[in-house]
PDB file of C-alpha atoms in Angstrom:
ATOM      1  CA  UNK A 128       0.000   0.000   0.000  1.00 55.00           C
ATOM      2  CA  UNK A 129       3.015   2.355   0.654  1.00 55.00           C
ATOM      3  CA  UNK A 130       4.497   1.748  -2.341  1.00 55.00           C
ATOM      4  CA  UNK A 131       1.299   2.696  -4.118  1.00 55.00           C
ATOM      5  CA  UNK A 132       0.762   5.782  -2.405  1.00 58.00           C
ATOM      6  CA  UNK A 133       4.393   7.025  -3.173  1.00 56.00           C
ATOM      7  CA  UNK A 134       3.443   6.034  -6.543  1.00 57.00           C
ATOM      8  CA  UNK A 135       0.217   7.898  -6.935  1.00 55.00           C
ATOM      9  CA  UNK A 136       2.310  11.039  -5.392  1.00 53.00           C
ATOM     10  CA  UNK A 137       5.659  10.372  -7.592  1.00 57.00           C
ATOM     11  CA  UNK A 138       2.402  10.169 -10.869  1.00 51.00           C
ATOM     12  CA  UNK A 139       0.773  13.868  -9.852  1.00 51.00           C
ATOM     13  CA  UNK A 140       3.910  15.563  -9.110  1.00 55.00           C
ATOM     14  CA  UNK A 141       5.153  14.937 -12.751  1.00 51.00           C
ATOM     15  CA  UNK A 142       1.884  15.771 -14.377  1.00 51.00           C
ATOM     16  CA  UNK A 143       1.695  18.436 -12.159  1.00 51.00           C
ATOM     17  CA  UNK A 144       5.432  19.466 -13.210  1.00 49.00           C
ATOM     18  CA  UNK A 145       6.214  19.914  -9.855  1.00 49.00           C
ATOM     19  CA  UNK A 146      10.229  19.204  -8.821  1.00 48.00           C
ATOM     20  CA  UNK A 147      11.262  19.536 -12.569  1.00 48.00           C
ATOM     21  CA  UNK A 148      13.487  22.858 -13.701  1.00 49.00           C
ATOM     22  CA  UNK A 149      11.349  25.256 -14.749  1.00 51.00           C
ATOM     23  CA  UNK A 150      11.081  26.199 -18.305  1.00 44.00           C
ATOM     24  CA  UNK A 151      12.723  28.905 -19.747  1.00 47.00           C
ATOM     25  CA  UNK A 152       9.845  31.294 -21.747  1.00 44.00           C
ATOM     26  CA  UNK A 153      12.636  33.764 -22.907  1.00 45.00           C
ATOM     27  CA  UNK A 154      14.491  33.846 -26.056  1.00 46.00           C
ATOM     28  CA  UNK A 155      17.760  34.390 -26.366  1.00 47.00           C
ATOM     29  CA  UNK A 156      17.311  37.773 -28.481  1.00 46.00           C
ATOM     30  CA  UNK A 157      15.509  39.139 -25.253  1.00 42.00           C
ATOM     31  CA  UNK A 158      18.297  38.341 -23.760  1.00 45.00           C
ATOM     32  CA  UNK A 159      20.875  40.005 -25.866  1.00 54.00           C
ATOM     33  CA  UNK A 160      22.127  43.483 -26.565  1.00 79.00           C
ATOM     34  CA  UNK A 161      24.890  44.590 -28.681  1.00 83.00           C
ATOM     35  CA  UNK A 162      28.428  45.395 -27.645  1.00 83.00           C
ATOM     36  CA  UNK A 163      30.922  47.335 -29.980  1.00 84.00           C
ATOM     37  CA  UNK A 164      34.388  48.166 -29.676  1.00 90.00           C
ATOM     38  CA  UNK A 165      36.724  51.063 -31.561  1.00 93.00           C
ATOM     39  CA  UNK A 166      33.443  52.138 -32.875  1.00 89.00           C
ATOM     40  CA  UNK A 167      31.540  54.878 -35.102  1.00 89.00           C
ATOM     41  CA  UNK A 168      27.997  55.735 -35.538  1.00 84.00           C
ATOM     42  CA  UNK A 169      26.919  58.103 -38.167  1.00 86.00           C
ATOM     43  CA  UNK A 170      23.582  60.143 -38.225  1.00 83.00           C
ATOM     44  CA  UNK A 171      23.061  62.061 -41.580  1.00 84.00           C
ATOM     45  CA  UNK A 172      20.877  65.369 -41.414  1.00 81.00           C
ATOM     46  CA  UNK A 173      18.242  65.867 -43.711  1.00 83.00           C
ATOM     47  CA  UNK A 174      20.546  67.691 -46.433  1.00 84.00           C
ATOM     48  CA  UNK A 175      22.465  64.041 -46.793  1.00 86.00           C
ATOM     49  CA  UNK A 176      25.579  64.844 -44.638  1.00 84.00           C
ATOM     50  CA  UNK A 177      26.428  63.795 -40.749  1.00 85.00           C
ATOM     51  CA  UNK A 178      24.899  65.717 -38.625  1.00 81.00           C
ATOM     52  CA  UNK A 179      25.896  63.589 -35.413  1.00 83.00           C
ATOM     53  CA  UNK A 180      28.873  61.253 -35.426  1.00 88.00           C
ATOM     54  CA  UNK A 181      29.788  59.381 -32.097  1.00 88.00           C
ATOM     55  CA  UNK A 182      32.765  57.539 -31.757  1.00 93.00           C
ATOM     56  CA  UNK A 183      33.543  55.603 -28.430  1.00 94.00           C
ATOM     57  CA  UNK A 184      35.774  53.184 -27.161  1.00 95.00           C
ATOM     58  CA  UNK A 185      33.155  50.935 -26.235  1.00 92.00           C
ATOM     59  CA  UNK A 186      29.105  51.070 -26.929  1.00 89.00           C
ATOM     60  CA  UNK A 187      27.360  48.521 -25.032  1.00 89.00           C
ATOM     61  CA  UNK A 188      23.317  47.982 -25.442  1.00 87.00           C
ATOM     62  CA  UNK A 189      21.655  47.609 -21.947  1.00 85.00           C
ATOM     63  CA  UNK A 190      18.713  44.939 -22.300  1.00 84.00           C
ATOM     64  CA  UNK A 191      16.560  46.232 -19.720  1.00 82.00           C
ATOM     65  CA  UNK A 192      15.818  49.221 -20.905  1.00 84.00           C
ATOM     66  CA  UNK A 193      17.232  49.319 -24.256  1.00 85.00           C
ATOM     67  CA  UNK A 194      19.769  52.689 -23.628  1.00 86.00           C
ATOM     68  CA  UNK A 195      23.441  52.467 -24.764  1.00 88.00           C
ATOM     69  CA  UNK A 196      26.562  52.807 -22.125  1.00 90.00           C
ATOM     70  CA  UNK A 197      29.792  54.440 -24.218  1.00 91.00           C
ATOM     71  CA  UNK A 198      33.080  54.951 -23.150  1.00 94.00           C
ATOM     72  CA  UNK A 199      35.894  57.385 -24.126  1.00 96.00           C
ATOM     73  CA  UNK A 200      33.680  59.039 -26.788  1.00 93.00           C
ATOM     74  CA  UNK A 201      34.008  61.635 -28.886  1.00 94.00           C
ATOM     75  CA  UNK A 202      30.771  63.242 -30.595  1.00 89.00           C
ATOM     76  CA  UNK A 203      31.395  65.582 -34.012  1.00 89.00           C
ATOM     77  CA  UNK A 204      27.672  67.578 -34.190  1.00 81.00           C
ATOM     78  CA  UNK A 205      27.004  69.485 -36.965  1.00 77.00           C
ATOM     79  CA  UNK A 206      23.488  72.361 -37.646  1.00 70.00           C
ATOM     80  CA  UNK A 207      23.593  75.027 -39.882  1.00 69.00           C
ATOM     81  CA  UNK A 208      22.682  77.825 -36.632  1.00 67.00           C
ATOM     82  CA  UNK A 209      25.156  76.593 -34.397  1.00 66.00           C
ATOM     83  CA  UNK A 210      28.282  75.562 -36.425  1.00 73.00           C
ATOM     84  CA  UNK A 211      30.094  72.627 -35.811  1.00 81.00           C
ATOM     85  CA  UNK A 212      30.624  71.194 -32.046  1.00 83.00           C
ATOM     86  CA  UNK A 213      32.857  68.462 -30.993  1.00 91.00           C
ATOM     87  CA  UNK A 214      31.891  66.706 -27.319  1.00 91.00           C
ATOM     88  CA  UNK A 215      33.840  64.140 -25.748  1.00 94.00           C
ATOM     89  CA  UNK A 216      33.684  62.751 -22.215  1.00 96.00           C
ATOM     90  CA  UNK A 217      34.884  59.621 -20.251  1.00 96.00           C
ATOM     91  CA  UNK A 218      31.623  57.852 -20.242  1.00 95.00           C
ATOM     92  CA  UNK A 219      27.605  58.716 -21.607  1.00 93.00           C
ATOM     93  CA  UNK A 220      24.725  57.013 -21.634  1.00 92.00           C
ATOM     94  CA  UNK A 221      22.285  57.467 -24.507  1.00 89.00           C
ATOM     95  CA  UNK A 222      18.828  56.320 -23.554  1.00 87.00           C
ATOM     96  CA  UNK A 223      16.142  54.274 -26.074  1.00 86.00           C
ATOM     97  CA  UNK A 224      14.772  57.198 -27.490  1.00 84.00           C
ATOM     98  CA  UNK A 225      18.381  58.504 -28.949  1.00 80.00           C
ATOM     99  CA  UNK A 226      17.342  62.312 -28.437  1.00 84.00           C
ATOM    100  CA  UNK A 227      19.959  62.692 -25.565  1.00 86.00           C
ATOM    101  CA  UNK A 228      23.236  61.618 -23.484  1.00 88.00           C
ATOM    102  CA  UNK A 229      23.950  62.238 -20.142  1.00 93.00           C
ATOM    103  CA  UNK A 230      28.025  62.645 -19.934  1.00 94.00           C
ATOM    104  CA  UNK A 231      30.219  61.803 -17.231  1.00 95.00           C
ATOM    105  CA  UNK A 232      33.794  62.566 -16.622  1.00 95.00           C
ATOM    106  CA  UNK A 233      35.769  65.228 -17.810  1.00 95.00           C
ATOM    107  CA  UNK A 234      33.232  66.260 -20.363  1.00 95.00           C
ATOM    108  CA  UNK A 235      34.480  69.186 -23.149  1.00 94.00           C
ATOM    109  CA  UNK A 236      32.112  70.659 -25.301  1.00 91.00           C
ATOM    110  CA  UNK A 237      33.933  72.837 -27.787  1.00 91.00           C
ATOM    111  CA  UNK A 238      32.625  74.988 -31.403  1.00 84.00           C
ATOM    112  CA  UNK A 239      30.847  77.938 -32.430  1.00 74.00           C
ATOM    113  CA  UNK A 240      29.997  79.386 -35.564  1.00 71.00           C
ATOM    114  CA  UNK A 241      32.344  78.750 -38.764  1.00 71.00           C
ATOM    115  CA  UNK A 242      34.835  82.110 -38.605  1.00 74.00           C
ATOM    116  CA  UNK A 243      33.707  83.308 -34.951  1.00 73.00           C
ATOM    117  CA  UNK A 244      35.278  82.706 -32.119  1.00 77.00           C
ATOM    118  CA  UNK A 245      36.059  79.371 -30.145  1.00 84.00           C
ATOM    119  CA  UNK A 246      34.324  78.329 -27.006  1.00 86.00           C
ATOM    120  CA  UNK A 247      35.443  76.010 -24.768  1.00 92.00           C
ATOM    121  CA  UNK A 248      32.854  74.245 -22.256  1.00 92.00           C
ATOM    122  CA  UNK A 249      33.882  72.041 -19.175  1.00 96.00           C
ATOM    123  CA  UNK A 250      32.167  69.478 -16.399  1.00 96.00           C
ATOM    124  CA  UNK A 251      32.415  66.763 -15.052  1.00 96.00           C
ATOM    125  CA  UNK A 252      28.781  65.992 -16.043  1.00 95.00           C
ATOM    126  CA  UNK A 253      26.881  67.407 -18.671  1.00 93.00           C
ATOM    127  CA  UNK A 254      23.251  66.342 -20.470  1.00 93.00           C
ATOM    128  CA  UNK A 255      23.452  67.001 -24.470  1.00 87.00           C
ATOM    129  CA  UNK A 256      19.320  66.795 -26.025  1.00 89.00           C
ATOM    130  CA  UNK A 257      20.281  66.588 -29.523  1.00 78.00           C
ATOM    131  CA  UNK A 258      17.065  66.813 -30.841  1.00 80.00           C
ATOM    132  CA  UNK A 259      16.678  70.212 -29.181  1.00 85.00           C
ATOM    133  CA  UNK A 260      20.580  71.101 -29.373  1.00 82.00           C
ATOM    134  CA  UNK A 261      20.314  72.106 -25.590  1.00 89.00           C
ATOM    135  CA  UNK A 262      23.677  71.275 -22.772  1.00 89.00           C
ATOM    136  CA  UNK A 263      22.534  71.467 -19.647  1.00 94.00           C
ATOM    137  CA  UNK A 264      24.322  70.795 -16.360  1.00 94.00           C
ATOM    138  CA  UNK A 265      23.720  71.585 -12.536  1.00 95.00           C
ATOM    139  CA  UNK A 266      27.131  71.017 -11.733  1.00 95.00           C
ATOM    140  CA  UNK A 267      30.571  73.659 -11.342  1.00 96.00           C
ATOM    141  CA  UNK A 268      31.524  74.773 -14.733  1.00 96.00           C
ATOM    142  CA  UNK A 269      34.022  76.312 -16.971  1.00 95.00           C
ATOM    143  CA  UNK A 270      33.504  78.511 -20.162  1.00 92.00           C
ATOM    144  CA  UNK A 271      36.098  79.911 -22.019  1.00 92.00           C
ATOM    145  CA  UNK A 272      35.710  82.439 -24.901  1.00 85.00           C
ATOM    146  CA  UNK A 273      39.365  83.092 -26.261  1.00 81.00           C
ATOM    147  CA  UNK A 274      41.120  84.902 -23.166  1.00 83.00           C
ATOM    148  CA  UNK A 275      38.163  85.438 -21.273  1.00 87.00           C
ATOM    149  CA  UNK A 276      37.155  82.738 -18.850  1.00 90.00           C
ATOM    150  CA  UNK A 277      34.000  82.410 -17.117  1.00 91.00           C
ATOM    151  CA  UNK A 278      33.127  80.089 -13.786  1.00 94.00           C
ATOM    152  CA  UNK A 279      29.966  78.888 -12.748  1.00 94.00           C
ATOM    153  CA  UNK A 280      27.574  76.447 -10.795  1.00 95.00           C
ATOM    154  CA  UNK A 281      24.772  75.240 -13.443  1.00 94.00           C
ATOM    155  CA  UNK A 282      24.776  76.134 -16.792  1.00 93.00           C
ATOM    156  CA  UNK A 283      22.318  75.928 -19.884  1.00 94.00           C
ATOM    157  CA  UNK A 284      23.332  76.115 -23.950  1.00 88.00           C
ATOM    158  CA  UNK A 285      20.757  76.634 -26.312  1.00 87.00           C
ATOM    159  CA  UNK A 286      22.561  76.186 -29.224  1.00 78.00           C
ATOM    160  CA  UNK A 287      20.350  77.181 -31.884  1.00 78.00           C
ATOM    161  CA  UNK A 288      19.561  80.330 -30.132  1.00 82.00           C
ATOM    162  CA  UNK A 289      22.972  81.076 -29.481  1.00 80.00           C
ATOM    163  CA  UNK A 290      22.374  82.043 -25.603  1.00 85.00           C
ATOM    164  CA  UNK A 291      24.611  80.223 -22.654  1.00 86.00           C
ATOM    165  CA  UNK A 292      23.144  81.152 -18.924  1.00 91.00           C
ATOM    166  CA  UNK A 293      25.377  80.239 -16.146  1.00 91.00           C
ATOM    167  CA  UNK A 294      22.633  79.876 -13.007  1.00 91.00           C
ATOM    168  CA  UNK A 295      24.738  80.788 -10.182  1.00 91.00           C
ATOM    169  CA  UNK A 296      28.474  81.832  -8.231  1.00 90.00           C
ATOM    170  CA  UNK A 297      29.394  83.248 -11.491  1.00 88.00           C
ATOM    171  CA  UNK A 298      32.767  84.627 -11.669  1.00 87.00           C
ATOM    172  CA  UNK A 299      35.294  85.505 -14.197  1.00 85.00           C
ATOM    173  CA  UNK A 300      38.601  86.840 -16.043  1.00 77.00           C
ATOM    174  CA  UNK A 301      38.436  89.017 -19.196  1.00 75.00           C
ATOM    175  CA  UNK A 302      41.848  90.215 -20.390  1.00 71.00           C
ATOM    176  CA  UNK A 303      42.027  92.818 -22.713  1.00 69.00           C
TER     177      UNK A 303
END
């Protein structure tokens, strides 16, 4: 009768699929995200040449929620307003939607219009919208026009509007 019994329970516990693995429901492409190294990405504007061209050490897809993790990059942006910008930074990370990257560590921003003057933007963290061409930090900040150097705590670029607003302790050195 024992033997029967353990039977019987041994019989419902397999149809049952109790004490067997569990079945994996996910497929390996949910799974996976891409990983580049030494690598460029190109975005051409709508007149057929690169408006956006990131190059980074390493780009790395995050599965979860689909943004991208870069290292060492370097980002060539190009409108016909703002002139020609190069950004580069120690790390980013460029979330699904691709309108943005939040930059980390030692981040230079540096353009201006083609035949004005250079400027020279620094942080250690910086947020770039591309689709709005807008750099935004709350962080310390340096600007530099030239000879003239300007120091701040927060700091917003609107690039196509040409206007730069440092929020607060602004102070700086203009030499003649």
């Amino acid at each position: 009768t024992a033997a029967l019994l353990a039977g019987a329970v041994t019989l419902y516990r397999l149809l049952l699929g109790g004490g067997a693995d569990p079945i994996e429901v996910t497929t390996p492409e949910q799974r996976r995200g891409y990983y580049l190294s030494d690598a460029m990405l190109t975005e051409i504007g709508a007149d057929g040449r690169p408006r956006i061209v990131v190059q980074a050490e390493n780009i790395e897809q995050q599965v979860g929620d689909r943004s991208v993790i870069l290292s060492r990059l370097e980002l060539d942006y190009r409108t016909e307003a703002a002139g020609t910008w190069k950004v580069t930074a120690d790390r980013g990370r460029m979330p699904a939607d691709q309108t943005s990257l939040q930059l980390a560590g030692n981040v230079t921003v540096q353009g201006g219009e083609p035949g004005g003057p250079v400027a020279i933007i620094r942080s250690e963290q910086l947020a770039y919208d591309t689709s709005a061409s807008i750099i935004q930090t709350p962080d310390p900040v340096t600007v530099v026009f030239g000879q003239h150097e300007l120091n701040g705590r927060g700091l917003r670029v609107d690039l196509n509007a040409r206007t730069l607003r440092l929020e607060s302790n602004v102070n700086g050195r203009f030499l003649p």
